[in-house]
């Protein structure tokens, strides 16, 4: 057993690139990328046996050293110095010395120790960042956008020519088909799900009130806003982010064109104008879906449906959906442009900005929906 | 004494969509030398480099690097070869989602078992070599063009590779930064014994650092030899290439 142990220790020392004798650490073979991991893992432990306050590192037998080796050597020196041991490197070959000189290892001596923030500190820091950076910048952007969009109504020359129509088509017209289809399906399913319960109570005719009120003041605006946020919110963020990354916004600025006025304001106009129509279309499609379900499942004819509908629609619902359309349109355009302007770091940043814009826009729309829902209750 | 051949390119040919880009290109790169591949724009310099780096499939000719013949290497052999090469790309090619430190540390983290604190120190040291240690926590998009190049150079040398490939490292640098870069390249060659292959247009830089020159024209090797021979060769294209410097000397005098 003892023999095997001795043999093992001998083999270990043969493989090792260092040996310790008295107060001297002898390095041999090569201190390179291949040997450094093992060296750095074991050396501090092995040096514990040394009692003296002075250590000599003898490089006489060292044949090769590279960047990793130089780093390890000076890491060791620094660690020992912190323990009060002074280290001297001697007998290095001229080639080894040249390499050590090239890598200027003294840079490593200035250690940068980052202080980790505590739990409450990081919460406070995040909150401060949120208020001072996100909220503040969002408010500034919103103020700018609303200011310019209000003043530019009267300054025709300041407006970007033809851009309103262009954006109205992109944000509004191109979204009609998907909004109509989705709203029809949701209206149909909504009526279908409720029909069962209403029939049990013999309150078949109330399917009309249910569908109309739900679609006009709640589902129509919400579906439209979510779809527009997904389609146009992301497009706005991506467009502005790309413009920022490729310095187009800087170019606009130096041409004397305010980027907010030139890029954001036409989008806000377009969405403020098209959004009420989209919501109206969505509500109508949803009601048609509801009417189909009412006819098929409860036998309510379209004639009866329309008659009852006229009674249940009130101005309040129309006003509700109009107010919602304006709020949602502003939120979507502002969020999209906010994340677009905030973009950092090239192409990858554009992707992140787009994702964030969609997620935040939809969240804000839902929050606004609940607030407005309570207001118009 | 004949130096050891590190890279041997024989009869390399390439064509894209029927257009011949390289034909019959042959040259050698020797241990511990700076070999510059030069020629006017579109002569196939970068294509040669991309073949050597196995970024294009080898369809015509043979390339041998460190005794290994490209084209029929296994995945492990190719990886082994890549680990012995440092490559610097013209636009830096740093990963934008990572800081400078993470970029430079990437090869060390993926291919070695070094502890993190040593990797951090090595990265700082390599960044110190290119005078960029102050930008360690910055992202590539926050760096200027010259800083980006220096960070990319630090990444290329972080594993202390025996062979370095540099694709137009001097493009877009001011003359002072260029001189510092050349000095670093000479140091890498002389003190670490690196073999360096350089693609560049910068005549001043070539005169400072080149040991050997491979001059390409229209996809063919027009001249291969030492810098001194190139200057004396009498080949019109080669002389024209270097005449810019003579003109500058004339203006000075």
mmCIF file with all atom_site columns, N, CA and C in Angstrom, chain A residues 94-133:
data_model
loop_
_atom_site.group_PDB
_atom_site.id
_atom_site.type_symbol
_atom_site.label_atom_id
_atom_site.label_alt_id
_atom_site.label_comp_id
_atom_site.label_asym_id
_atom_site.label_entity_id
_atom_site.label_seq_id
_atom_site.pdbx_PDB_ins_code
_atom_site.Cartn_x
_atom_site.Cartn_y
_atom_site.Cartn_z
_atom_site.occupancy
_atom_site.B_iso_or_equiv
_atom_site.pdbx_formal_charge
_atom_site.auth_seq_id
_atom_site.auth_comp_id
_atom_site.auth_asym_id
_atom_site.auth_atom_id
_atom_site.pdbx_PDB_model_num
ATOM 1   N N  . UNK A 1 94  ? 16.197  34.530 -21.281 1.00 0.00 ? 94  UNK A N  1
ATOM 2   C CA . UNK A 1 94  ? 15.942  35.816 -21.963 1.00 0.00 ? 94  UNK A CA 1
ATOM 3   C C  . UNK A 1 94  ? 14.628  35.813 -22.741 1.00 0.00 ? 94  UNK A C  1
ATOM 4   N N  . UNK A 1 95  ? 14.310  34.641 -23.359 1.00 0.00 ? 95  UNK A N  1
ATOM 5   C CA . UNK A 1 95  ? 13.045  34.556 -24.122 1.00 0.00 ? 95  UNK A CA 1
ATOM 6   C C  . UNK A 1 95  ? 11.848  34.691 -23.200 1.00 0.00 ? 95  UNK A C  1
ATOM 7   N N  . UNK A 1 96  ? 11.945  34.049 -22.040 1.00 0.00 ? 96  UNK A N  1
ATOM 8   C CA . UNK A 1 96  ? 10.847  34.102 -21.077 1.00 0.00 ? 96  UNK A CA 1
ATOM 9   C C  . UNK A 1 96  ? 10.676  35.546 -20.600 1.00 0.00 ? 96  UNK A C  1
ATOM 10  N N  . UNK A 1 97  ? 11.785  36.208 -20.311 1.00 0.00 ? 97  UNK A N  1
ATOM 11  C CA . UNK A 1 97  ? 11.729  37.592 -19.849 1.00 0.00 ? 97  UNK A CA 1
ATOM 12  C C  . UNK A 1 97  ? 11.088  38.512 -20.879 1.00 0.00 ? 97  UNK A C  1
ATOM 13  N N  . UNK A 1 98  ? 11.439  38.294 -22.145 1.00 0.00 ? 98  UNK A N  1
ATOM 14  C CA . UNK A 1 98  ? 10.873  39.105 -23.226 1.00 0.00 ? 98  UNK A CA 1
ATOM 15  C C  . UNK A 1 98  ? 9.353   38.972 -23.253 1.00 0.00 ? 98  UNK A C  1
ATOM 16  N N  . UNK A 1 99  ? 8.889   37.730 -23.093 1.00 0.00 ? 99  UNK A N  1
ATOM 17  C CA . UNK A 1 99  ? 7.442   37.512 -23.146 1.00 0.00 ? 99  UNK A CA 1
ATOM 18  C C  . UNK A 1 99  ? 6.765   38.166 -21.943 1.00 0.00 ? 99  UNK A C  1
ATOM 19  N N  . UNK A 1 100 ? 7.407   38.041 -20.773 1.00 0.00 ? 100 UNK A N  1
ATOM 20  C CA . UNK A 1 100 ? 6.825   38.660 -19.578 1.00 0.00 ? 100 UNK A CA 1
ATOM 21  C C  . UNK A 1 100 ? 6.734   40.170 -19.774 1.00 0.00 ? 100 UNK A C  1
ATOM 22  N N  . UNK A 1 101 ? 7.786   40.743 -20.381 1.00 0.00 ? 101 UNK A N  1
ATOM 23  C CA . UNK A 1 101 ? 7.782   42.193 -20.620 1.00 0.00 ? 101 UNK A CA 1
ATOM 24  C C  . UNK A 1 101 ? 6.687   42.596 -21.596 1.00 0.00 ? 101 UNK A C  1
ATOM 25  N N  . UNK A 1 102 ? 6.501   41.778 -22.639 1.00 0.00 ? 102 UNK A N  1
ATOM 26  C CA . UNK A 1 102 ? 5.516   42.110 -23.669 1.00 0.00 ? 102 UNK A CA 1
ATOM 27  C C  . UNK A 1 102 ? 4.121   42.228 -23.076 1.00 0.00 ? 102 UNK A C  1
ATOM 28  N N  . UNK A 1 103 ? 3.805   41.306 -22.155 1.00 0.00 ? 103 UNK A N  1
ATOM 29  C CA . UNK A 1 103 ? 2.435   41.274 -21.643 1.00 0.00 ? 103 UNK A CA 1
ATOM 30  C C  . UNK A 1 103 ? 2.168   42.299 -20.544 1.00 0.00 ? 103 UNK A C  1
ATOM 31  N N  . UNK A 1 104 ? 3.137   43.091 -20.173 1.00 0.00 ? 104 UNK A N  1
ATOM 32  C CA . UNK A 1 104 ? 2.961   44.143 -19.166 1.00 0.00 ? 104 UNK A CA 1
ATOM 33  C C  . UNK A 1 104 ? 2.073   43.684 -18.001 1.00 0.00 ? 104 UNK A C  1
ATOM 34  N N  . UNK A 1 105 ? 2.494   42.676 -17.253 1.00 0.00 ? 105 UNK A N  1
ATOM 35  C CA . UNK A 1 105 ? 1.571   42.103 -16.266 1.00 0.00 ? 105 UNK A CA 1
ATOM 36  C C  . UNK A 1 105 ? 1.207   43.034 -15.124 1.00 0.00 ? 105 UNK A C  1
ATOM 37  N N  . UNK A 1 106 ? 1.912   44.159 -14.982 1.00 0.00 ? 106 UNK A N  1
ATOM 38  C CA . UNK A 1 106 ? 1.571   45.047 -13.854 1.00 0.00 ? 106 UNK A CA 1
ATOM 39  C C  . UNK A 1 106 ? 0.138   45.566 -13.924 1.00 0.00 ? 106 UNK A C  1
ATOM 40  N N  . UNK A 1 107 ? -0.474  45.505 -15.124 1.00 0.00 ? 107 UNK A N  1
ATOM 41  C CA . UNK A 1 107 ? -1.875  45.911 -15.264 1.00 0.00 ? 107 UNK A CA 1
ATOM 42  C C  . UNK A 1 107 ? -2.760  45.140 -14.296 1.00 0.00 ? 107 UNK A C  1
ATOM 43  N N  . UNK A 1 108 ? -2.407  43.864 -14.108 1.00 0.00 ? 108 UNK A N  1
ATOM 44  C CA . UNK A 1 108 ? -3.240  42.993 -13.277 1.00 0.00 ? 108 UNK A CA 1
ATOM 45  C C  . UNK A 1 108 ? -3.210  43.431 -11.815 1.00 0.00 ? 108 UNK A C  1
ATOM 46  N N  . UNK A 1 109 ? -2.085  44.054 -11.407 1.00 0.00 ? 109 UNK A N  1
ATOM 47  C CA . UNK A 1 109 ? -1.950  44.427 -10.006 1.00 0.00 ? 109 UNK A CA 1
ATOM 48  C C  . UNK A 1 109 ? -3.069  45.318 -9.491  1.00 0.00 ? 109 UNK A C  1
ATOM 49  N N  . UNK A 1 110 ? -3.523  46.206 -10.385 1.00 0.00 ? 110 UNK A N  1
ATOM 50  C CA . UNK A 1 110 ? -4.595  47.091 -9.936  1.00 0.00 ? 110 UNK A CA 1
ATOM 51  C C  . UNK A 1 110 ? -5.891  46.293 -10.020 1.00 0.00 ? 110 UNK A C  1
ATOM 52  N N  . UNK A 1 111 ? -6.230  45.636 -8.941  1.00 0.00 ? 111 UNK A N  1
ATOM 53  C CA . UNK A 1 111 ? -7.406  44.767 -8.983  1.00 0.00 ? 111 UNK A CA 1
ATOM 54  C C  . UNK A 1 111 ? -8.679  45.599 -8.854  1.00 0.00 ? 111 UNK A C  1
ATOM 55  N N  . UNK A 1 112 ? -9.633  45.269 -9.682  1.00 0.00 ? 112 UNK A N  1
ATOM 56  C CA . UNK A 1 112 ? -10.890 46.007 -9.562  1.00 0.00 ? 112 UNK A CA 1
ATOM 57  C C  . UNK A 1 112 ? -11.916 45.129 -8.866  1.00 0.00 ? 112 UNK A C  1
ATOM 58  N N  . UNK A 1 113 ? -12.206 45.495 -7.647  1.00 0.00 ? 113 UNK A N  1
ATOM 59  C CA . UNK A 1 113 ? -13.193 44.697 -6.916  1.00 0.00 ? 113 UNK A CA 1
ATOM 60  C C  . UNK A 1 113 ? -14.521 45.428 -6.949  1.00 0.00 ? 113 UNK A C  1
ATOM 61  N N  . UNK A 1 114 ? -15.490 44.819 -7.609  1.00 0.00 ? 114 UNK A N  1
ATOM 62  C CA . UNK A 1 114 ? -16.804 45.460 -7.684  1.00 0.00 ? 114 UNK A CA 1
ATOM 63  C C  . UNK A 1 114 ? -17.593 45.135 -6.428  1.00 0.00 ? 114 UNK A C  1
ATOM 64  N N  . UNK A 1 115 ? -18.247 46.141 -5.885  1.00 0.00 ? 115 UNK A N  1
ATOM 65  C CA . UNK A 1 115 ? -19.045 45.921 -4.689  1.00 0.00 ? 115 UNK A CA 1
ATOM 66  C C  . UNK A 1 115 ? -20.427 45.431 -5.113  1.00 0.00 ? 115 UNK A C  1
ATOM 67  N N  . UNK A 1 116 ? -20.833 44.286 -4.541  1.00 0.00 ? 116 UNK A N  1
ATOM 68  C CA . UNK A 1 116 ? -22.157 43.752 -4.857  1.00 0.00 ? 116 UNK A CA 1
ATOM 69  C C  . UNK A 1 116 ? -23.212 44.546 -4.093  1.00 0.00 ? 116 UNK A C  1
ATOM 70  N N  . UNK A 1 117 ? -24.307 44.912 -4.802  1.00 0.00 ? 117 UNK A N  1
ATOM 71  C CA . UNK A 1 117 ? -25.357 45.662 -4.122  1.00 0.00 ? 117 UNK A CA 1
ATOM 72  C C  . UNK A 1 117 ? -26.222 44.714 -3.300  1.00 0.00 ? 117 UNK A C  1
ATOM 73  N N  . UNK A 1 118 ? -26.721 45.202 -2.150  1.00 0.00 ? 118 UNK A N  1
ATOM 74  C CA . UNK A 1 118 ? -27.585 44.389 -1.301  1.00 0.00 ? 118 UNK A CA 1
ATOM 75  C C  . UNK A 1 118 ? -28.981 44.289 -1.871  1.00 0.00 ? 118 UNK A C  1
ATOM 76  N N  . UNK A 1 119 ? -29.846 43.500 -1.228  1.00 0.00 ? 119 UNK A N  1
ATOM 77  C CA . UNK A 1 119 ? -31.196 43.251 -1.735  1.00 0.00 ? 119 UNK A CA 1
ATOM 78  C C  . UNK A 1 119 ? -32.016 44.537 -1.821  1.00 0.00 ? 119 UNK A C  1
ATOM 79  N N  . UNK A 1 120 ? -32.086 45.258 -0.681  1.00 0.00 ? 120 UNK A N  1
ATOM 80  C CA . UNK A 1 120 ? -32.896 46.481 -0.652  1.00 0.00 ? 120 UNK A CA 1
ATOM 81  C C  . UNK A 1 120 ? -32.277 47.573 -1.519  1.00 0.00 ? 120 UNK A C  1
ATOM 82  N N  . UNK A 1 121 ? -30.930 47.568 -1.513  1.00 0.00 ? 121 UNK A N  1
ATOM 83  C CA . UNK A 1 121 ? -30.232 48.549 -2.344  1.00 0.00 ? 121 UNK A CA 1
ATOM 84  C C  . UNK A 1 121 ? -30.587 48.361 -3.813  1.00 0.00 ? 121 UNK A C  1
ATOM 85  N N  . UNK A 1 122 ? -30.627 47.098 -4.256  1.00 0.00 ? 122 UNK A N  1
ATOM 86  C CA . UNK A 1 122 ? -30.903 46.863 -5.674  1.00 0.00 ? 122 UNK A CA 1
ATOM 87  C C  . UNK A 1 122 ? -32.370 47.162 -6.000  1.00 0.00 ? 122 UNK A C  1
ATOM 88  N N  . UNK A 1 123 ? -33.281 46.899 -5.042  1.00 0.00 ? 123 UNK A N  1
ATOM 89  C CA . UNK A 1 123 ? -34.692 47.254 -5.272  1.00 0.00 ? 123 UNK A CA 1
ATOM 90  C C  . UNK A 1 123 ? -34.814 48.769 -5.424  1.00 0.00 ? 123 UNK A C  1
ATOM 91  N N  . UNK A 1 124 ? -34.180 49.480 -4.488  1.00 0.00 ? 124 UNK A N  1
ATOM 92  C CA . UNK A 1 124 ? -34.219 50.943 -4.527  1.00 0.00 ? 124 UNK A CA 1
ATOM 93  C C  . UNK A 1 124 ? -33.618 51.470 -5.813  1.00 0.00 ? 124 UNK A C  1
ATOM 94  N N  . UNK A 1 125 ? -32.490 50.867 -6.200  1.00 0.00 ? 125 UNK A N  1
ATOM 95  C CA . UNK A 1 125 ? -31.808 51.307 -7.404  1.00 0.00 ? 125 UNK A CA 1
ATOM 96  C C  . UNK A 1 125 ? -32.692 51.108 -8.631  1.00 0.00 ? 125 UNK A C  1
ATOM 97  N N  . UNK A 1 126 ? -33.323 49.906 -8.703  1.00 0.00 ? 126 UNK A N  1
ATOM 98  C CA . UNK A 1 126 ? -34.193 49.613 -9.847  1.00 0.00 ? 126 UNK A CA 1
ATOM 99  C C  . UNK A 1 126 ? -35.367 50.587 -9.919  1.00 0.00 ? 126 UNK A C  1
ATOM 100 N N  . UNK A 1 127 ? -35.934 50.875 -8.750  1.00 0.00 ? 127 UNK A N  1
ATOM 101 C CA . UNK A 1 127 ? -37.084 51.777 -8.698  1.00 0.00 ? 127 UNK A CA 1
ATOM 102 C C  . UNK A 1 127 ? -36.659 53.175 -9.152  1.00 0.00 ? 127 UNK A C  1
ATOM 103 N N  . UNK A 1 128 ? -35.496 53.595 -8.654  1.00 0.00 ? 128 UNK A N  1
ATOM 104 C CA . UNK A 1 128 ? -34.984 54.915 -9.023  1.00 0.00 ? 128 UNK A CA 1
ATOM 105 C C  . UNK A 1 128 ? -34.753 54.981 -10.536 1.00 0.00 ? 128 UNK A C  1
ATOM 106 N N  . UNK A 1 129 ? -34.118 53.888 -11.061 1.00 0.00 ? 129 UNK A N  1
ATOM 107 C CA . UNK A 1 129 ? -33.860 53.834 -12.505 1.00 0.00 ? 129 UNK A CA 1
ATOM 108 C C  . UNK A 1 129 ? -35.162 53.927 -13.281 1.00 0.00 ? 129 UNK A C  1
ATOM 109 N N  . UNK A 1 130 ? -36.180 53.191 -12.793 1.00 0.00 ? 130 UNK A N  1
ATOM 110 C CA . UNK A 1 130 ? -37.465 53.143 -13.494 1.00 0.00 ? 130 UNK A CA 1
ATOM 111 C C  . UNK A 1 130 ? -38.079 54.544 -13.564 1.00 0.00 ? 130 UNK A C  1
ATOM 112 N N  . UNK A 1 131 ? -38.088 55.208 -12.408 1.00 0.00 ? 131 UNK A N  1
ATOM 113 C CA . UNK A 1 131 ? -38.717 56.534 -12.366 1.00 0.00 ? 131 UNK A CA 1
ATOM 114 C C  . UNK A 1 131 ? -37.880 57.554 -13.141 1.00 0.00 ? 131 UNK A C  1
ATOM 115 N N  . UNK A 1 132 ? -36.564 57.556 -12.878 1.00 0.00 ? 132 UNK A N  1
ATOM 116 C CA . UNK A 1 132 ? -35.729 58.611 -13.458 1.00 0.00 ? 132 UNK A CA 1
ATOM 117 C C  . UNK A 1 132 ? -35.468 58.381 -14.932 1.00 0.00 ? 132 UNK A C  1
ATOM 118 N N  . UNK A 1 133 ? -35.432 57.123 -15.338 1.00 0.00 ? 133 UNK A N  1
ATOM 119 C CA . UNK A 1 133 ? -35.107 56.876 -16.737 1.00 0.00 ? 133 UNK A CA 1
ATOM 120 C C  . UNK A 1 133 ? -36.375 56.606 -17.558 1.00 0.00 ? 133 UNK A C  1
#
